[in-house]
Coordinates of C-alpha atoms in Angstrom, one line a residue:
Chain A
M102 CA -16.8 85.2 35.3
G103 CA -15.4 88.7 34.4
N104 CA -15.7 90.2 30.9
A105 CA -12.1 89.3 29.6
E106 CA -13.0 85.5 30.5
N107 CA -16.3 85.8 29.0
N108 CA -14.7 87.5 25.8
A109 CA -12.5 84.4 26.0
I110 CA -15.1 81.9 25.7
D111 CA -17.4 83.6 23.3
A112 CA -14.1 83.7 20.9
T113 CA -13.6 80.3 21.2
V114 CA -17.1 79.4 20.8
K115 CA -16.8 81.7 17.2
R116 CA -14.0 79.6 16.3
V117 CA -15.2 76.3 16.5
T118 CA -18.7 77.2 15.3
D119 CA -16.7 78.9 12.0
A120 CA -14.4 75.6 11.6
F121 CA -16.9 72.4 12.8
G122 CA -20.3 74.5 11.3
G123 CA -23.0 71.7 11.7
A124 CA -21.3 68.7 13.4
V125 CA -21.4 71.0 16.4
A126 CA -24.3 72.9 18.7
I127 CA -23.7 75.5 21.5
E128 CA -25.8 74.9 24.8
G129 CA -25.4 76.8 28.0
A130 CA -23.7 79.4 29.0
G131 CA -21.8 80.9 31.6
E132 CA -19.6 78.7 33.4
L133 CA -20.7 75.8 31.8
T134 CA -20.8 77.0 28.3
S135 CA -20.9 73.8 26.2
I136 CA -20.1 72.6 22.6
V137 CA -21.9 69.5 21.8
V138 CA -20.3 67.6 18.8
E139 CA -21.1 64.5 16.8
K140 CA -18.4 61.6 17.6
G141 CA -17.1 61.5 14.3
K142 CA -15.9 65.1 15.0
L143 CA -14.5 64.8 19.0
R144 CA -11.1 63.8 18.5
D145 CA -10.8 66.7 16.1
L146 CA -12.6 69.7 18.0
L147 CA -10.4 68.1 21.3
M148 CA -7.4 68.7 19.2
S149 CA -7.8 71.8 18.0
L150 CA -9.1 73.2 21.6
K151 CA -6.0 71.9 22.7
T152 CA -3.4 73.1 20.5
E153 CA -5.0 76.4 19.8
K154 CA -2.6 79.7 20.6
D155 CA -5.2 82.2 21.7
C156 CA -7.0 79.8 24.2
A157 CA -5.6 76.5 24.6
F158 CA -6.9 74.0 26.6
T159 CA -4.7 72.0 28.1
M160 CA -6.3 70.4 30.4
L161 CA -8.9 67.7 30.8
T162 CA -10.4 68.4 34.6
D163 CA -12.8 65.6 34.1
L164 CA -14.6 63.2 31.7
F165 CA -17.9 61.3 32.3
P166 CA -20.9 59.8 31.2
V167 CA -24.7 60.6 32.3
D168 CA -27.0 57.6 31.8
C169 CA -30.0 59.7 30.3
Y170 CA -32.0 56.3 30.3
G171 CA -34.5 56.4 28.4
Q172 CA -33.7 58.7 25.6
E173 CA -32.2 58.2 22.8
P174 CA -29.3 58.8 22.0
R175 CA -29.0 56.8 25.9
F176 CA -24.9 58.5 26.8
E177 CA -24.0 62.1 27.2
I178 CA -19.9 61.7 27.6
V179 CA -18.7 65.1 29.8
Y180 CA -15.7 66.4 28.9
L181 CA -14.6 69.0 31.0
L182 CA -11.8 71.1 30.0
L183 CA -9.7 74.1 31.5
S184 CA -7.4 76.8 29.6
L185 CA -5.0 77.6 32.1
D186 CA -3.4 80.9 30.5
K187 CA -6.7 82.1 30.1
K188 CA -8.4 80.5 33.2
V189 CA -11.7 79.5 31.8
R190 CA -13.6 76.4 31.4
L191 CA -15.4 74.7 28.5
V192 CA -17.4 71.9 28.3
V193 CA -17.6 69.4 25.4
K194 CA -20.4 67.1 25.6
T195 CA -20.8 64.1 22.7
R196 CA -23.6 61.6 22.5
V197 CA -23.2 57.7 21.9
G198 CA -25.7 55.3 21.9
D199 CA -26.5 51.7 23.7
G200 CA -23.5 49.7 22.7
E201 CA -22.2 52.5 19.8
H202 CA -18.6 53.2 20.9
A203 CA -16.8 56.5 21.6
P204 CA -13.5 57.5 20.0
T205 CA -10.9 57.8 23.0
V206 CA -9.0 60.6 23.6
S207 CA -6.4 58.6 25.7
D208 CA -3.7 59.7 23.4
I209 CA -4.6 63.6 23.3
F210 CA -4.8 64.1 27.3
S211 CA -3.2 61.1 29.0
V212 CA -5.5 61.2 32.0
A213 CA -8.2 60.0 29.9
D214 CA -6.7 56.8 30.3
W215 CA -8.0 56.0 33.2
L216 CA -11.1 58.3 33.3
E217 CA -12.3 56.1 30.2
R218 CA -11.6 52.5 31.9
E219 CA -13.5 54.1 34.9
A220 CA -16.3 55.4 32.1
Y221 CA -16.5 51.7 30.4
D222 CA -16.6 50.2 34.0
M223 CA -19.3 52.1 35.4
F224 CA -21.7 52.4 32.4
G225 CA -20.2 50.3 29.3
I226 CA -19.2 52.3 26.9
H227 CA -16.4 51.2 24.5
F228 CA -14.0 53.3 23.2
D229 CA -12.4 53.0 20.1
G230 CA -8.5 53.0 20.0
H231 CA -7.9 52.5 24.2
P232 CA -5.0 50.9 24.9
N233 CA -6.1 49.0 27.5
L234 CA -9.7 48.9 28.3
S235 CA -10.4 47.0 31.2
R236 CA -12.2 47.5 34.4
I237 CA -10.6 49.7 37.0
L238 CA -12.7 49.8 40.1
T239 CA -14.7 46.7 40.2
V240 CA -13.4 43.3 40.2
D241 CA -12.2 41.9 37.0
D242 CA -15.2 39.4 36.8
F243 CA -17.6 41.8 37.8
E244 CA -21.0 41.6 35.7
G245 CA -23.1 44.6 34.7
H246 CA -22.4 48.4 34.4
P247 CA -23.4 49.9 37.8
L248 CA -23.7 53.4 37.5
R249 CA -26.3 52.8 34.7
K250 CA -29.9 53.8 35.8
D251 CA -31.6 49.9 35.1
F252 CA -28.6 49.0 37.7
P253 CA -30.6 48.2 40.9
T254 CA -28.8 50.6 43.8
E255 CA -28.5 47.3 45.9
G256 CA -26.9 44.9 43.3
Y257 CA -28.1 42.0 42.1
G258 CA -28.8 39.2 44.3
F259 CA -29.1 41.3 47.5
D260 CA -31.2 39.3 49.1
T261 CA -29.5 35.9 48.8
P262 CA -27.6 34.8 51.8
F263 CA -24.5 34.0 52.1
V264 CA -23.3 30.6 51.8
V265 CA -21.1 29.5 54.9
N266 CA -19.2 26.2 54.8
L267 CA -18.2 25.1 57.9
G268 CA -16.5 22.1 57.1
G269 CA -19.6 19.8 56.6
E270 CA -21.2 18.9 53.0
T271 CA -23.0 22.3 51.8
T272 CA -26.9 21.7 50.9
Chain B
M141 CA 16.0 45.4 25.2
A142 CA 16.6 42.0 26.9
D143 CA 14.1 39.9 26.7
D144 CA 11.4 39.9 29.4
A145 CA 12.3 36.9 31.5
R146 CA 15.0 39.2 33.6
Y147 CA 12.5 41.4 35.0
M148 CA 10.8 40.7 38.3
T149 CA 7.0 41.3 39.1
L150 CA 6.9 43.4 42.8
N151 CA 3.5 43.1 44.3
M152 CA 3.4 46.0 46.6
G153 CA -0.1 46.0 48.7
P154 CA -2.7 46.5 48.8
Q155 CA -1.8 45.4 52.4
H156 CA 1.5 47.8 52.8
P157 CA 2.0 50.4 55.3
A158 CA 3.4 53.0 53.0
T159 CA 0.9 52.6 50.8
H160 CA -1.9 54.7 52.7
G161 CA -4.5 52.7 52.5
V162 CA -5.3 49.7 49.8
L163 CA -3.5 51.0 46.4
Q164 CA -1.4 47.7 44.9
I165 CA 1.0 48.5 42.6
V166 CA 2.3 46.0 40.6
L167 CA 6.0 46.8 39.6
E168 CA 8.3 45.0 37.0
V169 CA 11.9 45.2 38.3
D170 CA 15.2 44.9 36.5
G171 CA 16.9 44.2 39.8
E172 CA 16.3 47.6 42.0
I173 CA 14.9 49.8 38.8
V174 CA 11.6 50.3 38.8
V175 CA 10.4 49.0 34.6
K176 CA 6.9 49.3 34.7
A177 CA 4.4 50.2 37.8
T178 CA 1.0 49.5 37.8
P179 CA -1.9 50.7 40.1
V180 CA -3.8 48.2 40.5
I181 CA -7.1 50.5 42.8
G182 CA -10.7 49.7 43.8
Y183 CA -10.6 47.7 46.8
L184 CA -11.9 50.7 48.7
H185 CA -14.9 51.2 46.1
R186 CA -18.3 52.0 47.6
G187 CA -20.2 53.4 44.6
V188 CA -20.9 56.8 46.6
E189 CA -21.7 58.1 42.9
K190 CA -25.0 55.5 42.7
L191 CA -25.9 55.9 46.2
A192 CA -26.2 59.7 45.8
E193 CA -28.3 58.8 43.1
V194 CA -31.1 57.8 45.5
K195 CA -30.5 60.2 48.7
T196 CA -32.0 63.6 48.9
Y197 CA -29.8 66.4 48.4
H198 CA -29.6 66.9 52.6
Q199 CA -28.8 63.3 52.2
A200 CA -26.3 62.8 50.2
L201 CA -24.0 65.5 52.3
T202 CA -23.1 62.8 54.8
L203 CA -21.8 60.4 51.7
T204 CA -19.0 63.4 50.9
D205 CA -17.2 63.6 54.3
R206 CA -16.2 59.6 53.7
L207 CA -14.3 60.6 50.5
D208 CA -11.4 62.2 51.7
Y209 CA -11.5 61.6 55.1
T210 CA -8.9 63.7 56.2
S211 CA -10.2 66.6 55.4
A212 CA -14.0 66.0 55.6
L213 CA -15.0 69.6 56.0
S214 CA -13.1 70.4 52.0
N215 CA -15.8 67.8 51.0
N216 CA -18.3 69.2 52.4
L217 CA -17.4 72.6 50.9
A218 CA -17.1 71.7 47.5
Y219 CA -20.9 69.3 47.4
C220 CA -22.5 72.6 49.0
L221 CA -21.3 74.9 46.4
A222 CA -22.1 72.7 43.8
V223 CA -25.7 72.5 44.9
E224 CA -25.9 76.3 46.0
K225 CA -25.0 77.0 42.2
L226 CA -27.8 74.6 41.3
I227 CA -30.4 76.4 43.0
G228 CA -28.9 79.8 43.5
V229 CA -28.7 80.6 47.0
E230 CA -26.2 83.4 48.1
I231 CA -24.4 82.7 51.4
P232 CA -24.0 85.8 54.1
K233 CA -21.1 86.8 54.5
R234 CA -20.2 85.6 58.0
A235 CA -20.8 81.7 57.0
Q236 CA -18.6 82.6 54.2
Y237 CA -15.8 83.5 56.3
L238 CA -16.4 80.6 58.8
R239 CA -16.3 78.2 55.6
V240 CA -13.0 79.6 54.8
I241 CA -11.8 79.6 58.2
L242 CA -12.6 75.6 58.9
A243 CA -11.6 74.6 55.4
E244 CA -8.1 76.2 56.0
L245 CA -7.7 74.1 59.3
Q246 CA -8.5 71.5 57.8
R247 CA -6.1 71.7 55.1
I248 CA -3.5 72.4 57.8
A249 CA -4.7 69.3 59.4
A250 CA -4.2 67.4 56.2
H251 CA -1.2 68.6 55.4
L252 CA 0.2 67.9 58.8
L253 CA -1.4 64.2 59.0
W254 CA 0.6 63.8 55.2
L255 CA 4.3 65.3 56.6
G256 CA 3.6 63.0 59.6
T257 CA 3.3 59.9 57.6
H258 CA 5.6 61.2 54.8
A259 CA 8.3 61.5 56.8
L260 CA 7.6 58.1 58.6
D261 CA 8.0 56.4 55.3
I262 CA 11.0 57.7 54.1
G263 CA 12.7 56.9 57.9
A264 CA 12.1 60.4 59.7
M265 CA 9.8 58.8 62.5
T266 CA 10.2 62.0 65.1
V267 CA 8.4 64.5 62.9
F268 CA 5.4 62.3 63.2
F269 CA 4.9 62.9 66.9
Y270 CA 5.4 66.7 66.3
T271 CA 2.6 67.0 63.5
F272 CA 0.4 64.8 65.3
R273 CA 0.6 67.1 68.3
E274 CA -0.9 70.2 66.5
R275 CA -3.1 68.1 64.5
E276 CA -4.7 66.9 67.3
A277 CA -5.1 70.6 68.1
I278 CA -7.0 71.3 65.2
T279 CA -9.1 68.0 65.4
D280 CA -10.1 69.6 68.6
I281 CA -11.1 72.6 67.6
I282 CA -13.1 70.6 64.7
E283 CA -14.8 68.8 67.9
Q284 CA -15.4 71.4 69.9
V285 CA -17.3 72.8 66.6
T286 CA -18.9 70.1 65.5
G287 CA -19.4 67.4 67.8
A288 CA -17.1 64.9 65.5
R289 CA -13.4 64.5 64.8
L290 CA -13.2 63.0 61.8
T291 CA -17.1 63.3 59.8
P292 CA -18.6 66.7 61.1
S293 CA -20.8 67.2 58.0
F294 CA -21.0 70.6 59.5
I295 CA -20.8 72.8 56.3
R296 CA -24.4 72.5 55.0
I297 CA -26.4 73.6 52.1
G298 CA -27.4 77.1 52.6
G299 CA -24.7 77.8 55.1
L300 CA -23.6 76.2 58.2
A301 CA -25.3 73.6 61.0
K302 CA -24.9 76.5 63.6
D303 CA -22.9 79.2 64.9
M304 CA -19.6 79.0 66.5
P305 CA -19.5 78.1 70.3
D306 CA -18.0 80.6 72.8
E307 CA -15.0 78.8 73.1
F308 CA -14.2 78.9 69.2
E309 CA -12.1 82.3 69.1
G310 CA -9.7 81.5 71.8
M311 CA -9.1 78.3 70.5
V312 CA -9.0 79.1 66.9
R313 CA -6.2 82.4 68.3
T314 CA -3.7 80.4 70.0
F315 CA -3.4 77.7 67.8
V316 CA -3.4 80.5 64.8
K317 CA -0.5 82.6 67.2
G318 CA 1.8 79.4 68.1
F319 CA 1.7 77.6 64.8
P320 CA 4.4 79.3 62.4
K321 CA 6.5 78.4 65.2
R322 CA 5.6 74.6 65.0
I323 CA 6.7 75.1 61.2
K324 CA 9.9 76.3 62.2
E325 CA 10.3 73.1 64.3
Y326 CA 9.4 71.2 61.0
E327 CA 11.9 72.8 58.8
T328 CA 14.6 72.5 61.4
L329 CA 14.0 68.9 61.5
L330 CA 13.8 68.5 57.8
T331 CA 14.7 71.0 55.3
D332 CA 18.4 71.0 56.1
N333 CA 18.4 67.2 57.0
I334 CA 21.1 66.0 54.8
I335 CA 19.5 62.2 54.6
W336 CA 16.2 63.8 54.1
R337 CA 17.4 65.8 51.0
K338 CA 19.5 63.0 49.9
R339 CA 16.2 60.8 49.9
T340 CA 13.9 63.5 48.3
T341 CA 15.9 65.7 45.7
H342 CA 15.5 65.0 42.1
I343 CA 13.4 61.7 43.4
S344 CA 10.7 60.9 41.0
P345 CA 10.3 64.4 39.3
I346 CA 7.5 65.0 36.8
S347 CA 7.9 67.8 34.5
A348 CA 4.9 70.8 34.0
E349 CA 3.7 69.1 30.6
D350 CA 3.0 66.0 31.8
A351 CA 1.5 67.0 34.9
I352 CA -0.9 68.9 33.0
S353 CA -1.6 66.0 30.7
Y354 CA -2.0 63.8 33.7
G355 CA -4.2 66.1 34.9
V356 CA -2.8 66.6 38.1
T357 CA -3.7 69.1 40.5
G358 CA -3.1 70.6 43.8
P359 CA 0.4 70.8 45.5
V360 CA 2.1 68.2 43.3
L361 CA 1.3 70.4 39.9
R362 CA 2.5 73.9 41.8
A363 CA 5.3 71.9 42.5
S364 CA 6.2 71.4 39.1
G365 CA 5.8 75.9 38.7
V366 CA 2.4 75.4 37.3
N367 CA 0.7 79.1 39.3
Y368 CA -3.1 77.1 39.5
D369 CA -4.9 77.4 42.8
L370 CA -8.5 77.6 42.8
R371 CA -8.5 79.8 45.4
K372 CA -6.6 82.4 43.1
V373 CA -8.2 81.5 39.6
F374 CA -11.9 80.8 40.9
P375 CA -12.3 82.3 44.0
Y376 CA -15.1 80.8 46.0
S377 CA -16.2 81.7 49.4
S378 CA -14.8 85.1 49.4
Y379 CA -11.3 83.6 48.9
E380 CA -10.8 86.8 47.4
D381 CA -11.1 89.0 50.2
F382 CA -7.6 87.5 52.0
D383 CA -3.9 88.3 51.2
F384 CA -2.3 85.1 50.8
V385 CA 0.4 83.9 47.7
V386 CA 0.6 80.5 46.1
P387 CA 4.0 78.7 47.0
L388 CA 5.6 77.4 43.8
G389 CA 8.1 74.8 43.4
K390 CA 10.4 74.1 40.4
N391 CA 12.1 70.7 40.3
G392 CA 8.2 69.0 40.7
D393 CA 10.3 66.7 43.0
V394 CA 9.6 65.0 46.0
F395 CA 11.4 67.6 47.7
D396 CA 9.6 70.5 46.0
R397 CA 6.3 68.5 46.9
Y398 CA 7.5 68.7 50.9
D399 CA 8.3 72.4 50.7
V400 CA 5.4 73.5 48.7
R401 CA 3.0 72.2 51.2
L402 CA 5.2 73.1 54.2
K403 CA 4.9 76.6 53.1
E404 CA 0.8 76.2 52.1
M405 CA 0.5 75.7 55.6
F406 CA 1.9 78.9 56.5
Q407 CA -0.5 81.0 54.1
S408 CA -3.1 78.9 55.5
N409 CA -2.6 80.1 59.0
R410 CA -2.2 83.6 57.6
I411 CA -5.9 83.5 55.9
I412 CA -7.0 82.0 59.1
E413 CA -5.6 84.9 60.9
Q414 CA -7.4 87.4 58.5
A415 CA -10.3 85.7 58.3
M416 CA -10.7 85.6 62.2
D417 CA -9.9 89.8 62.2
R418 CA -12.8 90.6 59.6
L419 CA -15.3 87.7 60.9
P420 CA -18.6 89.6 60.2
G421 CA -21.4 89.3 62.3
G422 CA -25.4 88.3 61.5
S423 CA -26.7 84.4 60.2
V424 CA -24.7 81.8 59.4
N425 CA -27.6 80.7 56.7
A426 CA -29.1 81.8 54.1
D427 CA -32.5 83.3 53.8
A428 CA -34.2 81.0 52.1
P429 CA -37.1 78.7 53.5
L430 CA -37.8 76.8 50.1
Y431 CA -33.8 75.0 50.7
V432 CA -32.3 75.6 54.5
P433 CA -34.1 73.8 57.5
P434 CA -34.8 75.9 60.3
E435 CA -32.9 76.7 63.4
K436 CA -32.8 73.9 66.0
A437 CA -34.0 76.2 68.4
D438 CA -37.1 77.3 66.3
V439 CA -37.7 73.1 65.2
Q440 CA -38.3 72.9 69.2
N441 CA -40.7 75.7 69.6
D442 CA -42.4 76.3 66.6
M443 CA -44.9 74.0 65.1
A444 CA -44.6 75.6 61.3
A445 CA -40.5 75.6 61.9
L446 CA -40.7 71.9 62.8
I447 CA -43.3 70.7 59.8
R448 CA -40.8 72.8 57.4
H449 CA -37.6 70.9 59.1
F450 CA -39.5 67.5 58.6
K451 CA -40.8 68.0 54.9
L452 CA -37.2 69.3 54.0
M453 CA -35.4 66.8 55.7
E454 CA -37.7 63.9 54.8
E455 CA -38.6 65.0 50.9
G456 CA -35.6 67.0 50.4
F457 CA -35.9 70.2 48.2
K458 CA -36.7 70.5 43.9
P459 CA -33.6 72.1 42.7
P460 CA -34.4 73.6 38.8
V461 CA -33.7 71.6 35.6
G462 CA -29.6 72.2 34.9
E463 CA -26.3 71.4 35.4
A464 CA -23.5 72.8 38.0
Y465 CA -19.7 72.2 38.8
G466 CA -18.4 73.3 42.5
A467 CA -14.9 72.7 43.0
I468 CA -12.7 73.7 45.6
E469 CA -9.3 73.8 46.0
S470 CA -8.8 71.0 48.5
S471 CA -5.6 69.6 50.0
K472 CA -4.7 67.5 47.8
G473 CA -6.2 69.7 44.6
E474 CA -8.9 70.3 42.8
L475 CA -11.9 68.9 43.9
G476 CA -15.4 69.1 41.8
F477 CA -19.1 68.1 41.9
Y478 CA -21.1 68.1 38.5
I479 CA -24.3 67.6 39.7
V480 CA -26.8 67.4 36.7
S481 CA -30.5 67.6 37.9
D482 CA -34.0 66.4 36.2
G483 CA -36.2 68.6 38.5
S484 CA -36.6 66.4 41.4
N485 CA -35.3 65.7 44.6
K486 CA -32.6 63.4 44.0
P487 CA -29.5 64.3 41.9
F488 CA -29.9 63.2 38.5
R489 CA -26.1 62.4 38.3
F490 CA -23.5 63.0 40.9
R491 CA -20.1 63.0 39.7
I492 CA -16.8 63.7 41.9
R493 CA -13.4 64.6 41.0
T494 CA -11.7 63.9 43.1
P495 CA -7.8 64.7 43.2
S496 CA -6.3 62.1 44.2
F497 CA -7.8 60.0 41.2
P498 CA -5.3 61.4 38.2
N499 CA -2.8 62.2 40.9
I500 CA -2.2 58.5 41.6
G501 CA -2.7 57.9 37.9
A502 CA 0.9 59.9 37.1
V503 CA 2.9 57.6 39.6
P504 CA 3.8 55.1 37.5
K505 CA 5.1 57.9 35.3
M506 CA 6.9 59.5 38.0
I507 CA 8.9 56.1 39.3
K508 CA 9.5 55.1 36.0
G509 CA 13.3 54.4 36.0
Q510 CA 13.6 54.7 39.4
M511 CA 14.5 52.7 42.5
I512 CA 11.9 50.6 44.7
A513 CA 13.1 52.3 48.1
D514 CA 12.0 56.3 46.0
V515 CA 8.7 54.2 44.9
I516 CA 7.4 54.9 48.8
A517 CA 8.7 58.7 48.7
A518 CA 7.0 58.9 45.3
I519 CA 3.8 57.6 46.7
G520 CA 3.9 59.8 50.1
S521 CA 4.9 62.8 47.9
V522 CA 1.7 62.5 46.3
D523 CA -0.5 62.4 48.7
I524 CA -3.3 60.2 48.2
V525 CA -6.4 58.7 50.1
L526 CA -8.1 55.9 48.6
G527 CA -11.5 56.8 49.8
E528 CA -11.6 59.1 47.2
I529 CA -9.8 57.5 44.3
D530 CA -11.9 54.7 44.6
R531 CA -15.0 56.4 45.8

């Protein structure tokens, strides 16, 4: 990473810490510099990053939760942002506990609509204000959230044999 | 607006030849006009992200082949770049150049597969036979090098599985020499074909702002005029050494996406030529015994190497605690692997950012207000692979 990119990130980080104060914390460095934000301020932060004149992070490359099973709060939601003008990436993270809701960002970035549905499907995290928070990859009547650490890899009922009905009475 | 009763619901797929896999789109149509489109995905969901969490880093490589199965080597490359960032291993120049050659061959093969099937969807059958002829030549090269045609798992963490065979140079040179003429043939068949023009120009356009908001990447984004190519913006695997241009479109319609991909194939051909000319000598694997397994010949002759190989394959290695994001410009767009390590021999979180997932998410936006027949053209032009959408 060159100097120009580092300067752009440093300037953004400084601006964010000035504006949001205690609500944000900076972790990591270099390519994956992360801004950890309280979930109440998440939408404000993403909106300000998107609309900033000098270094606008207009694309949400990815959104995904990490299940830090055993820790509190349990989930860490990672927002991977990209500035197309300055060609730099920035990571925004927010943490939510099991059963807590996170705010939706689908009205700020259209791509978040599907990504939040996937996060809900795989981790069971609810996003407040999402227009259609339903399962996206698994079937609608699927039980559980497969990417949670306490969901067994082979699924539930792995050893139960299939019941084959060949026309006679099932036992 | 009239009441909903005048709209008909039409199910397209999941078993429809023009959806390129198992994509279902529920269309609400007003006569021939699409009012609303809802893609239904997940028919090919295998839980790759979950599976990778119980595999060691070397084992998880084989899962990546099966994401975008039209360009398996690109997937291998993206995954290996992410893990190499995590463990901080430097790859020798020769391996980097060979990776570039293989990835670009794979890009051409994926674009050829797309071009043939896309034209077939729209009704131009001849192109299919032409493109598959060249694609076969590339698949032969990949088979000669890796031993497999579709799922090679050849690019490994720390380098390559082995060095190139003697036939490699001759085969690639022959292909690279003849390919520009072949692109001309496709252009003769399609670009100035009046039917092709009418079926593609101003069909399912998407503006640059919308494309960015929907997270669209790759040729679809570039067709809307946004200059974002990871090979230029975040160069990896020595792409900065090569001279190539990034083709851009203007209108973001089906024709521009076709045009951008055709020009991209020509540029890929140039990159392969340059990489072949300047191919350095040396090893194809990094000197990092903690992470990279020994050469096959050593394993068969040296007891210590056999033990090291066994330990690396059986137990794997333990990268430091941390996170890494490795991304490449695959044939469809930005393919990235975000790996979180907790210091154990298995990934703690294995996130795959696939280009097709956001790209198909933008399709409802593109086809709103278009004719049903254009839905086929739109899906084809986005170039989706369900293997990487559903994971």
